[in-house]
């Protein structure tokens, strides 16, 4: 009985992928600081981190260019626990949730993939909406996980091959 309870509370070890984006208040520093903060979440270990990428805004063009990156982690947190931890980091780094849809932001942390799960609840859609068409998501992800299969969408390599760079470039 004790053994069973311990096993339940330990959960399953899941590999998840996070998309990072920023276009306000020193985006490079925002992304680096977010990386450190994610690695410090209790029960999360970083497995890989992509290069930083410069990207032009998708959506309204009257906003600064973005810096994007992708991170791979492993965790026993549930998807919702992970989401809440990422939202807390966004808030700590000055994210204000208001105003224009697709407007500028100090920090955006999206759960791109959570194991091989497809999740569709009010707060969380995984694989992340638009993942398959966004160069600033696909290319950083491909850098750290070239063999990945996206649940419901197929091989990441095939999605990358079909996705123009749209001005995306790796930062030195
Ligand atoms: N555009 C780019 N290039 N990078 C982003 O991370 C990003 N994030 C967003 C929207 C506003 C859709 N545009 C973006 O949320």
Short mmCIF file of N, CA and C and ligand atoms in Angstrom, two decimals:
data_model
loop_
_atom_site.label_atom_id
_atom_site.label_comp_id
_atom_site.label_asym_id
_atom_site.label_seq_id
_atom_site.Cartn_x
_atom_site.Cartn_y
_atom_site.Cartn_z
N UNK A 1 0.84 -1.21 0.00
CA UNK A 1 0.00 0.00 0.00
C UNK A 1 0.87 1.26 0.00
N UNK A 2 1.85 1.26 0.92
CA UNK A 2 2.75 2.43 0.96
C UNK A 2 3.47 2.58 -0.38
N UNK A 3 3.94 1.44 -0.90
CA UNK A 3 4.64 1.46 -2.19
C UNK A 3 3.77 2.03 -3.29
N UNK A 4 2.51 1.65 -3.31
CA UNK A 4 1.59 2.12 -4.34
C UNK A 4 1.42 3.64 -4.26
N UNK A 5 1.21 4.15 -3.03
CA UNK A 5 1.04 5.60 -2.86
C UNK A 5 2.28 6.35 -3.32
N UNK A 6 3.45 5.82 -2.99
CA UNK A 6 4.68 6.50 -3.40
C UNK A 6 4.77 6.57 -4.91
N UNK A 7 4.42 5.46 -5.57
CA UNK A 7 4.51 5.42 -7.02
C UNK A 7 3.56 6.47 -7.63
N UNK A 8 2.32 6.56 -7.08
CA UNK A 8 1.36 7.54 -7.59
C UNK A 8 1.89 8.96 -7.46
N UNK A 9 2.45 9.26 -6.31
CA UNK A 9 2.87 10.64 -6.07
C UNK A 9 4.10 11.00 -6.90
N UNK A 10 4.82 9.98 -7.39
CA UNK A 10 6.01 10.29 -8.19
C UNK A 10 5.65 10.62 -9.63
N UNK A 11 4.47 10.21 -10.10
CA UNK A 11 4.06 10.51 -11.47
C UNK A 11 4.95 9.84 -12.50
N UNK A 12 4.67 10.14 -13.74
CA UNK A 12 5.45 9.59 -14.85
C UNK A 12 6.44 10.64 -15.31
N UNK A 13 7.63 10.21 -15.63
CA UNK A 13 8.64 11.15 -16.12
C UNK A 13 8.32 11.50 -17.58
N UNK A 14 8.08 12.77 -17.82
CA UNK A 14 7.65 13.25 -19.14
C UNK A 14 8.73 14.15 -19.73
N UNK A 15 8.98 14.01 -21.03
CA UNK A 15 9.82 14.95 -21.74
C UNK A 15 8.91 16.00 -22.39
N UNK A 16 9.18 17.26 -22.12
CA UNK A 16 8.35 18.34 -22.66
C UNK A 16 9.24 19.37 -23.36
N UNK A 17 8.64 20.08 -24.30
CA UNK A 17 9.36 21.12 -25.05
C UNK A 17 8.66 22.45 -24.83
N UNK A 18 9.47 23.48 -24.56
CA UNK A 18 8.95 24.81 -24.27
C UNK A 18 9.45 25.77 -25.34
N UNK A 19 8.56 26.61 -25.84
CA UNK A 19 8.94 27.69 -26.74
C UNK A 19 9.08 28.98 -25.95
N UNK A 20 10.20 29.69 -26.16
CA UNK A 20 10.44 30.94 -25.45
C UNK A 20 10.44 32.09 -26.45
N UNK A 21 9.81 33.20 -26.11
CA UNK A 21 9.79 34.37 -26.99
C UNK A 21 9.77 35.65 -26.18
N UNK A 22 10.42 36.68 -26.72
CA UNK A 22 10.41 38.00 -26.07
C UNK A 22 10.68 39.07 -27.11
N UNK A 23 10.01 40.22 -26.98
CA UNK A 23 10.38 41.36 -27.83
C UNK A 23 10.35 42.70 -27.08
N UNK A 24 10.50 42.64 -25.76
CA UNK A 24 10.53 43.88 -24.96
C UNK A 24 11.60 43.77 -23.87
N UNK A 25 12.14 44.93 -23.46
CA UNK A 25 13.02 45.00 -22.28
C UNK A 25 14.21 44.04 -22.37
N UNK A 26 15.01 44.19 -23.39
CA UNK A 26 16.20 43.36 -23.59
C UNK A 26 15.85 41.88 -23.77
N UNK A 27 15.29 41.55 -24.92
CA UNK A 27 14.82 40.17 -25.16
C UNK A 27 15.87 39.10 -24.91
N UNK A 28 17.13 39.32 -25.28
CA UNK A 28 18.15 38.28 -25.06
C UNK A 28 18.27 37.99 -23.57
N UNK A 29 18.31 39.05 -22.75
CA UNK A 29 18.41 38.86 -21.30
C UNK A 29 17.15 38.19 -20.75
N UNK A 30 15.99 38.55 -21.29
CA UNK A 30 14.73 37.93 -20.85
C UNK A 30 14.76 36.41 -21.08
N UNK A 31 15.23 36.02 -22.26
CA UNK A 31 15.24 34.59 -22.61
C UNK A 31 16.26 33.84 -21.74
N UNK A 32 17.43 34.45 -21.54
CA UNK A 32 18.46 33.77 -20.71
C UNK A 32 17.98 33.62 -19.27
N UNK A 33 17.35 34.67 -18.78
CA UNK A 33 16.86 34.63 -17.41
C UNK A 33 15.72 33.60 -17.26
N UNK A 34 14.88 33.51 -18.29
CA UNK A 34 13.79 32.52 -18.27
C UNK A 34 14.36 31.11 -18.27
N UNK A 35 15.43 30.90 -19.03
CA UNK A 35 16.05 29.57 -19.06
C UNK A 35 16.50 29.15 -17.66
N UNK A 36 17.16 30.07 -16.97
CA UNK A 36 17.61 29.79 -15.60
C UNK A 36 16.43 29.51 -14.69
N UNK A 37 15.39 30.32 -14.83
CA UNK A 37 14.21 30.17 -13.96
C UNK A 37 13.52 28.82 -14.21
N UNK A 38 13.43 28.41 -15.47
CA UNK A 38 12.77 27.12 -15.77
C UNK A 38 13.58 25.98 -15.16
N UNK A 39 14.91 26.05 -15.28
CA UNK A 39 15.76 25.02 -14.69
C UNK A 39 15.67 24.96 -13.18
N UNK A 40 15.18 26.05 -12.58
CA UNK A 40 15.06 26.12 -11.11
C UNK A 40 13.69 25.69 -10.61
N UNK A 41 12.74 25.41 -11.51
CA UNK A 41 11.43 24.92 -11.06
C UNK A 41 11.65 23.56 -10.38
N UNK A 42 11.08 23.39 -9.19
CA UNK A 42 11.26 22.14 -8.48
C UNK A 42 10.63 21.01 -9.30
N UNK A 43 11.41 19.96 -9.52
CA UNK A 43 10.88 18.83 -10.28
C UNK A 43 11.07 18.96 -11.77
N UNK A 44 11.87 19.94 -12.22
CA UNK A 44 12.15 20.12 -13.65
C UNK A 44 13.66 20.05 -13.88
N UNK A 45 14.08 19.29 -14.88
CA UNK A 45 15.49 19.28 -15.29
C UNK A 45 15.59 19.63 -16.76
N UNK A 46 16.48 20.56 -17.08
CA UNK A 46 16.71 20.90 -18.49
C UNK A 46 17.51 19.79 -19.16
N UNK A 47 17.08 19.42 -20.37
CA UNK A 47 17.81 18.42 -21.15
C UNK A 47 18.54 19.08 -22.32
N UNK A 48 17.96 20.12 -22.89
CA UNK A 48 18.60 20.79 -24.04
C UNK A 48 18.04 22.19 -24.20
N UNK A 49 18.88 23.06 -24.75
CA UNK A 49 18.46 24.45 -25.01
C UNK A 49 18.99 24.85 -26.38
N UNK A 50 18.16 25.43 -27.21
CA UNK A 50 18.55 25.78 -28.58
C UNK A 50 19.40 27.06 -28.59
N UNK A 51 19.89 27.39 -29.76
CA UNK A 51 20.45 28.73 -29.97
C UNK A 51 19.33 29.75 -29.79
N UNK A 52 19.73 31.01 -29.68
CA UNK A 52 18.76 32.10 -29.73
C UNK A 52 18.57 32.49 -31.19
N UNK A 53 17.34 32.82 -31.54
CA UNK A 53 17.00 33.20 -32.92
C UNK A 53 16.37 34.58 -32.92
N UNK A 54 16.68 35.34 -33.96
CA UNK A 54 16.05 36.63 -34.20
C UNK A 54 14.91 36.38 -35.18
N UNK A 55 13.72 36.93 -34.89
CA UNK A 55 12.59 36.71 -35.80
C UNK A 55 11.76 37.97 -35.95
N UNK A 56 11.16 38.12 -37.13
CA UNK A 56 10.26 39.25 -37.34
C UNK A 56 8.90 38.89 -36.74
N UNK A 57 8.16 39.91 -36.26
CA UNK A 57 6.91 39.60 -35.59
C UNK A 57 5.91 38.93 -36.52
N UNK A 58 5.27 37.90 -36.00
CA UNK A 58 4.09 37.38 -36.66
C UNK A 58 2.92 38.10 -36.00
N UNK A 59 1.97 38.58 -36.80
CA UNK A 59 0.89 39.39 -36.23
C UNK A 59 1.18 40.86 -36.50
N UNK A 60 0.67 41.74 -35.64
CA UNK A 60 0.87 43.18 -35.87
C UNK A 60 2.35 43.52 -36.08
N UNK A 61 2.63 44.34 -37.11
CA UNK A 61 4.03 44.63 -37.47
C UNK A 61 4.57 45.85 -36.72
N UNK A 62 3.71 46.58 -36.02
CA UNK A 62 4.16 47.78 -35.30
C UNK A 62 4.64 47.40 -33.91
N UNK A 63 5.51 46.38 -33.85
CA UNK A 63 6.12 45.97 -32.59
C UNK A 63 7.54 45.52 -32.89
N UNK A 64 8.42 45.51 -31.88
CA UNK A 64 9.82 45.14 -32.12
C UNK A 64 9.97 43.69 -32.58
N UNK A 65 11.11 43.39 -33.21
CA UNK A 65 11.43 42.02 -33.57
C UNK A 65 11.57 41.16 -32.30
N UNK A 66 11.45 39.87 -32.49
CA UNK A 66 11.48 38.93 -31.36
C UNK A 66 12.83 38.22 -31.26
N UNK A 67 13.10 37.71 -30.06
CA UNK A 67 14.10 36.67 -29.86
C UNK A 67 13.34 35.42 -29.43
N UNK A 68 13.64 34.30 -30.10
CA UNK A 68 12.98 33.04 -29.80
C UNK A 68 13.99 31.93 -29.53
N UNK A 69 13.56 30.93 -28.80
CA UNK A 69 14.41 29.77 -28.50
C UNK A 69 13.49 28.62 -28.11
N UNK A 70 14.07 27.42 -28.01
CA UNK A 70 13.31 26.25 -27.54
C UNK A 70 14.12 25.52 -26.48
N UNK A 71 13.41 24.94 -25.55
CA UNK A 71 14.04 24.23 -24.44
C UNK A 71 13.36 22.87 -24.28
N UNK A 72 14.18 21.86 -24.01
CA UNK A 72 13.67 20.51 -23.71
C UNK A 72 13.91 20.23 -22.24
N UNK A 73 12.90 19.71 -21.57
CA UNK A 73 13.04 19.41 -20.14
C UNK A 73 12.42 18.06 -19.84
N UNK A 74 12.76 17.53 -18.65
CA UNK A 74 11.99 16.39 -18.17
C UNK A 74 11.44 16.71 -16.80
N UNK A 75 10.24 16.19 -16.55
CA UNK A 75 9.54 16.54 -15.32
C UNK A 75 8.51 15.49 -14.96
N UNK A 76 8.17 15.45 -13.68
CA UNK A 76 7.02 14.65 -13.25
C UNK A 76 5.83 15.55 -12.94
N UNK A 77 5.98 16.87 -13.13
CA UNK A 77 4.83 17.77 -12.96
C UNK A 77 3.78 17.42 -14.00
N UNK A 78 2.52 17.62 -13.66
CA UNK A 78 1.46 17.49 -14.67
C UNK A 78 1.58 18.66 -15.63
N UNK A 79 0.89 18.55 -16.76
CA UNK A 79 0.95 19.64 -17.74
C UNK A 79 0.43 20.94 -17.14
N UNK A 80 -0.59 20.85 -16.31
CA UNK A 80 -1.16 22.08 -15.73
C UNK A 80 -0.21 22.65 -14.68
N UNK A 81 0.42 21.79 -13.89
CA UNK A 81 1.42 22.29 -12.92
C UNK A 81 2.56 22.98 -13.65
N UNK A 82 3.00 22.38 -14.75
CA UNK A 82 4.08 22.99 -15.53
C UNK A 82 3.62 24.33 -16.10
N UNK A 83 2.41 24.37 -16.64
CA UNK A 83 1.86 25.62 -17.18
C UNK A 83 1.85 26.72 -16.12
N UNK A 84 1.36 26.39 -14.93
CA UNK A 84 1.28 27.40 -13.85
C UNK A 84 2.68 27.89 -13.47
N UNK A 85 3.65 26.99 -13.42
CA UNK A 85 5.02 27.40 -13.08
C UNK A 85 5.58 28.33 -14.15
N UNK A 86 5.29 28.04 -15.42
CA UNK A 86 5.78 28.90 -16.51
C UNK A 86 5.09 30.26 -16.46
N UNK A 87 3.79 30.27 -16.15
CA UNK A 87 3.07 31.54 -16.06
C UNK A 87 3.61 32.39 -14.91
N UNK A 88 4.02 31.73 -13.82
CA UNK A 88 4.60 32.47 -12.69
C UNK A 88 5.90 33.14 -13.12
N UNK A 89 6.69 32.45 -13.94
CA UNK A 89 7.95 33.03 -14.43
C UNK A 89 7.65 34.21 -15.36
N UNK A 90 6.68 34.07 -16.23
CA UNK A 90 6.28 35.19 -17.11
C UNK A 90 5.91 36.41 -16.27
N UNK A 91 5.14 36.18 -15.23
CA UNK A 91 4.70 37.29 -14.38
C UNK A 91 5.89 37.92 -13.65
N UNK A 92 6.77 37.08 -13.11
CA UNK A 92 7.96 37.59 -12.41
C UNK A 92 8.82 38.45 -13.33
N UNK A 93 8.84 38.10 -14.62
CA UNK A 93 9.64 38.86 -15.57
C UNK A 93 8.84 39.98 -16.24
N UNK A 94 7.78 40.38 -15.56
CA UNK A 94 7.12 41.63 -15.96
C UNK A 94 6.07 41.51 -17.03
N UNK A 95 5.64 40.29 -17.33
CA UNK A 95 4.58 40.14 -18.34
C UNK A 95 3.27 40.69 -17.80
N UNK A 96 2.63 41.51 -18.61
CA UNK A 96 1.32 42.03 -18.26
C UNK A 96 0.33 41.47 -19.27
N UNK A 97 -0.67 40.74 -18.77
CA UNK A 97 -1.66 40.15 -19.67
C UNK A 97 -2.81 41.11 -19.87
N UNK A 98 -2.76 41.87 -20.94
CA UNK A 98 -3.83 42.84 -21.24
C UNK A 98 -3.63 43.31 -22.67
N UNK A 99 -4.56 44.15 -23.09
CA UNK A 99 -4.40 44.86 -24.35
C UNK A 99 -4.49 43.99 -25.57
N UNK A 100 -3.75 44.40 -26.58
CA UNK A 100 -3.88 43.87 -27.93
C UNK A 100 -3.55 42.39 -28.00
N UNK A 101 -4.37 41.64 -28.73
CA UNK A 101 -4.04 40.26 -29.05
C UNK A 101 -2.80 40.26 -29.94
N UNK A 102 -1.87 39.36 -29.65
CA UNK A 102 -0.66 39.25 -30.44
C UNK A 102 0.21 40.51 -30.35
N UNK A 103 0.11 41.23 -29.22
CA UNK A 103 0.94 42.40 -29.01
C UNK A 103 2.30 42.03 -28.43
N UNK A 104 3.14 43.05 -28.24
CA UNK A 104 4.49 42.86 -27.71
C UNK A 104 4.43 42.30 -26.29
N UNK A 105 5.48 41.53 -25.93
CA UNK A 105 5.53 40.98 -24.57
C UNK A 105 6.98 40.79 -24.11
N UNK A 106 7.18 40.97 -22.78
CA UNK A 106 8.52 40.75 -22.22
C UNK A 106 8.89 39.28 -22.28
N UNK A 107 7.90 38.39 -22.10
CA UNK A 107 8.22 36.97 -22.08
C UNK A 107 6.99 36.12 -22.34
N UNK A 108 7.18 35.19 -23.24
CA UNK A 108 6.13 34.23 -23.58
C UNK A 108 6.75 32.84 -23.43
N UNK A 109 6.16 32.01 -22.58
CA UNK A 109 6.64 30.63 -22.41
C UNK A 109 5.49 29.69 -22.74
N UNK A 110 5.64 28.95 -23.83
CA UNK A 110 4.56 28.07 -24.29
C UNK A 110 4.99 26.62 -24.17
N UNK A 111 4.09 25.79 -23.65
CA UNK A 111 4.32 24.34 -23.71
C UNK A 111 4.02 23.91 -25.14
N UNK A 112 5.06 23.56 -25.88
CA UNK A 112 4.88 23.14 -27.27
C UNK A 112 4.42 21.69 -27.31
N UNK A 113 5.11 20.85 -26.53
CA UNK A 113 4.83 19.42 -26.48
C UNK A 113 4.96 18.94 -25.05
N UNK A 114 4.12 17.99 -24.68
CA UNK A 114 4.18 17.38 -23.36
C UNK A 114 4.10 15.87 -23.57
N UNK A 115 5.25 15.22 -23.58
CA UNK A 115 5.30 13.81 -23.97
C UNK A 115 4.68 13.68 -25.35
N UNK A 116 3.92 12.60 -25.52
CA UNK A 116 3.24 12.44 -26.82
C UNK A 116 1.76 12.78 -26.69
N UNK A 117 1.43 13.60 -25.68
CA UNK A 117 0.02 13.86 -25.38
C UNK A 117 -0.58 14.95 -26.26
N UNK A 118 -1.85 14.78 -26.58
CA UNK A 118 -2.63 15.85 -27.19
C UNK A 118 -3.59 16.34 -26.11
N UNK A 119 -3.49 17.63 -25.78
CA UNK A 119 -4.25 18.21 -24.67
C UNK A 119 -5.08 19.36 -25.23
N UNK A 120 -6.36 19.39 -24.86
CA UNK A 120 -7.21 20.50 -25.29
C UNK A 120 -8.19 20.83 -24.16
N UNK A 121 -7.71 21.66 -23.24
CA UNK A 121 -8.54 22.13 -22.13
C UNK A 121 -8.53 23.66 -22.22
N UNK A 122 -9.44 24.34 -21.51
CA UNK A 122 -9.57 25.79 -21.70
C UNK A 122 -8.24 26.57 -21.60
N UNK A 123 -7.34 26.19 -20.71
CA UNK A 123 -6.10 26.95 -20.52
C UNK A 123 -4.93 26.46 -21.35
N UNK A 124 -5.06 25.29 -21.95
CA UNK A 124 -3.87 24.67 -22.53
C UNK A 124 -4.21 23.81 -23.74
N UNK A 125 -3.54 24.14 -24.85
CA UNK A 125 -3.67 23.31 -26.04
C UNK A 125 -2.28 22.83 -26.44
N UNK A 126 -2.10 21.52 -26.48
CA UNK A 126 -0.82 20.89 -26.84
C UNK A 126 -1.10 19.79 -27.86
N UNK A 127 -0.32 19.70 -28.95
CA UNK A 127 0.73 20.60 -29.38
C UNK A 127 0.22 22.04 -29.50
N UNK A 128 1.12 22.98 -29.27
CA UNK A 128 0.74 24.38 -29.23
C UNK A 128 0.14 24.84 -30.56
N UNK A 129 -0.91 25.66 -30.47
CA UNK A 129 -1.57 26.20 -31.66
C UNK A 129 -0.56 26.88 -32.58
N UNK A 130 -0.63 26.56 -33.84
CA UNK A 130 0.23 27.26 -34.80
C UNK A 130 1.65 26.72 -34.89
N UNK A 131 1.98 25.79 -33.99
CA UNK A 131 3.35 25.22 -33.97
C UNK A 131 3.80 24.81 -35.37
N UNK A 132 2.90 24.15 -36.10
CA UNK A 132 3.28 23.54 -37.38
C UNK A 132 3.58 24.56 -38.46
N UNK A 133 3.15 25.82 -38.28
CA UNK A 133 3.34 26.84 -39.33
C UNK A 133 4.31 27.94 -38.92
N UNK A 134 4.86 27.90 -37.72
CA UNK A 134 5.66 29.04 -37.24
C UNK A 134 7.14 28.72 -37.29
N UNK A 135 7.85 29.42 -38.17
CA UNK A 135 9.28 29.16 -38.31
C UNK A 135 10.02 29.39 -36.99
N UNK A 136 9.59 30.41 -36.21
CA UNK A 136 10.31 30.74 -34.98
C UNK A 136 10.09 29.69 -33.89
N UNK A 137 9.16 28.76 -34.12
CA UNK A 137 8.97 27.61 -33.22
C UNK A 137 9.66 26.37 -33.80
N UNK A 138 9.39 26.12 -35.09
CA UNK A 138 9.85 24.87 -35.70
C UNK A 138 11.38 24.76 -35.77
N UNK A 139 12.05 25.83 -36.18
CA UNK A 139 13.51 25.72 -36.40
C UNK A 139 14.29 25.55 -35.08
N UNK A 140 13.98 26.34 -34.03
CA UNK A 140 14.67 26.09 -32.76
C UNK A 140 14.39 24.67 -32.22
N UNK A 141 13.15 24.22 -32.38
CA UNK A 141 12.79 22.87 -31.93
C UNK A 141 13.58 21.82 -32.71
N UNK A 142 13.67 22.02 -34.00
CA UNK A 142 14.39 21.06 -34.86
C UNK A 142 15.87 21.00 -34.50
N UNK A 143 16.42 22.14 -34.07
CA UNK A 143 17.84 22.17 -33.68
C UNK A 143 18.10 21.22 -32.51
N UNK A 144 17.17 21.15 -31.55
CA UNK A 144 17.42 20.32 -30.36
C UNK A 144 16.77 18.94 -30.44
N UNK A 145 15.85 18.73 -31.40
CA UNK A 145 15.15 17.43 -31.47
C UNK A 145 14.82 17.08 -32.92
N UNK A 146 15.85 16.83 -33.74
CA UNK A 146 15.61 16.63 -35.18
C UNK A 146 14.76 15.40 -35.51
N UNK A 147 14.68 14.45 -34.57
CA UNK A 147 13.92 13.21 -34.86
C UNK A 147 12.46 13.28 -34.39
N UNK A 148 12.07 14.42 -33.83
CA UNK A 148 10.79 14.50 -33.13
C UNK A 148 9.59 14.23 -34.04
N UNK A 149 8.60 13.57 -33.46
CA UNK A 149 7.29 13.40 -34.11
C UNK A 149 6.30 14.27 -33.35
N UNK A 150 5.56 15.10 -34.08
CA UNK A 150 4.57 15.98 -33.45
C UNK A 150 3.22 15.26 -33.46
N UNK A 151 2.66 14.99 -32.27
CA UNK A 151 1.40 14.26 -32.23
C UNK A 151 0.34 14.93 -33.12
N UNK A 152 -0.24 14.14 -34.01
CA UNK A 152 -1.29 14.64 -34.90
C UNK A 152 -0.77 15.36 -36.13
N UNK A 153 0.55 15.61 -36.21
CA UNK A 153 1.08 16.42 -37.33
C UNK A 153 2.23 15.75 -38.07
N UNK A 154 2.79 14.71 -37.51
CA UNK A 154 3.83 13.97 -38.22
C UNK A 154 5.24 14.40 -37.87
N UNK A 155 6.16 14.11 -38.78
CA UNK A 155 7.58 14.35 -38.51
C UNK A 155 7.90 15.84 -38.48
N UNK A 156 8.61 16.26 -37.43
CA UNK A 156 9.06 17.65 -37.35
C UNK A 156 9.88 18.03 -38.58
N UNK A 157 10.73 17.10 -39.02
CA UNK A 157 11.58 17.38 -40.19
C UNK A 157 10.74 17.74 -41.42
N UNK A 158 9.60 17.09 -41.59
CA UNK A 158 8.73 17.38 -42.74
C UNK A 158 8.09 18.76 -42.59
N UNK A 159 7.70 19.11 -41.36
CA UNK A 159 7.11 20.43 -41.13
C UNK A 159 8.13 21.54 -41.39
N UNK A 160 9.37 21.31 -40.95
CA UNK A 160 10.44 22.28 -41.17
C UNK A 160 10.67 22.47 -42.68
N UNK A 161 10.69 21.34 -43.40
CA UNK A 161 10.97 21.40 -44.84
C UNK A 161 9.92 22.23 -45.57
N UNK A 162 8.71 22.25 -45.04
CA UNK A 162 7.61 22.98 -45.69
C UNK A 162 7.48 24.42 -45.20
N UNK A 163 8.29 24.81 -44.21
CA UNK A 163 8.09 26.12 -43.56
C UNK A 163 9.19 27.10 -43.97
N UNK A 164 8.87 28.18 -44.69
CA UNK A 164 9.89 29.17 -45.04
C UNK A 164 10.47 29.81 -43.77
N UNK A 165 11.72 30.29 -43.88
CA UNK A 165 12.37 30.89 -42.70
C UNK A 165 11.69 32.18 -42.25
N UNK A 166 11.08 32.91 -43.19
CA UNK A 166 10.39 34.17 -42.84
C UNK A 166 11.30 35.13 -42.07
N UNK A 167 12.56 35.21 -42.49
CA UNK A 167 13.47 36.17 -41.85
C UNK A 167 14.12 35.67 -40.57
N UNK A 168 13.80 34.43 -40.17
CA UNK A 168 14.41 33.87 -38.96
C UNK A 168 15.91 33.71 -39.15
N UNK A 169 16.70 34.14 -38.14
CA UNK A 169 18.13 33.87 -38.22
C UNK A 169 18.69 33.61 -36.82
N UNK A 170 19.69 32.72 -36.80
CA UNK A 170 20.33 32.36 -35.54
C UNK A 170 21.18 33.54 -35.08
N UNK A 171 21.13 33.87 -33.81
CA UNK A 171 21.97 34.94 -33.27
C UNK A 171 23.37 34.40 -33.02
N UNK A 172 24.36 35.24 -33.20
CA UNK A 172 25.76 34.81 -33.03
C UNK A 172 26.01 34.38 -31.59
N1 LIG B 1 6.25 36.53 -33.55
C1 LIG B 1 7.50 36.07 -33.42
N2 LIG B 1 8.37 36.29 -34.40
N3 LIG B 1 7.91 35.41 -32.30
C2 LIG B 1 7.05 35.16 -31.28
O1 LIG B 1 7.45 34.54 -30.28
C3 LIG B 1 5.73 35.61 -31.40
N4 LIG B 1 4.83 35.36 -30.41
C4 LIG B 1 3.56 35.73 -30.53
C5 LIG B 1 3.05 36.47 -31.72
C6 LIG B 1 2.48 37.80 -31.28
C7 LIG B 1 1.97 35.62 -32.39
N5 LIG B 1 4.08 36.74 -32.70
C8 LIG B 1 5.35 36.30 -32.56
O2 LIG B 1 2.72 35.43 -29.56
#
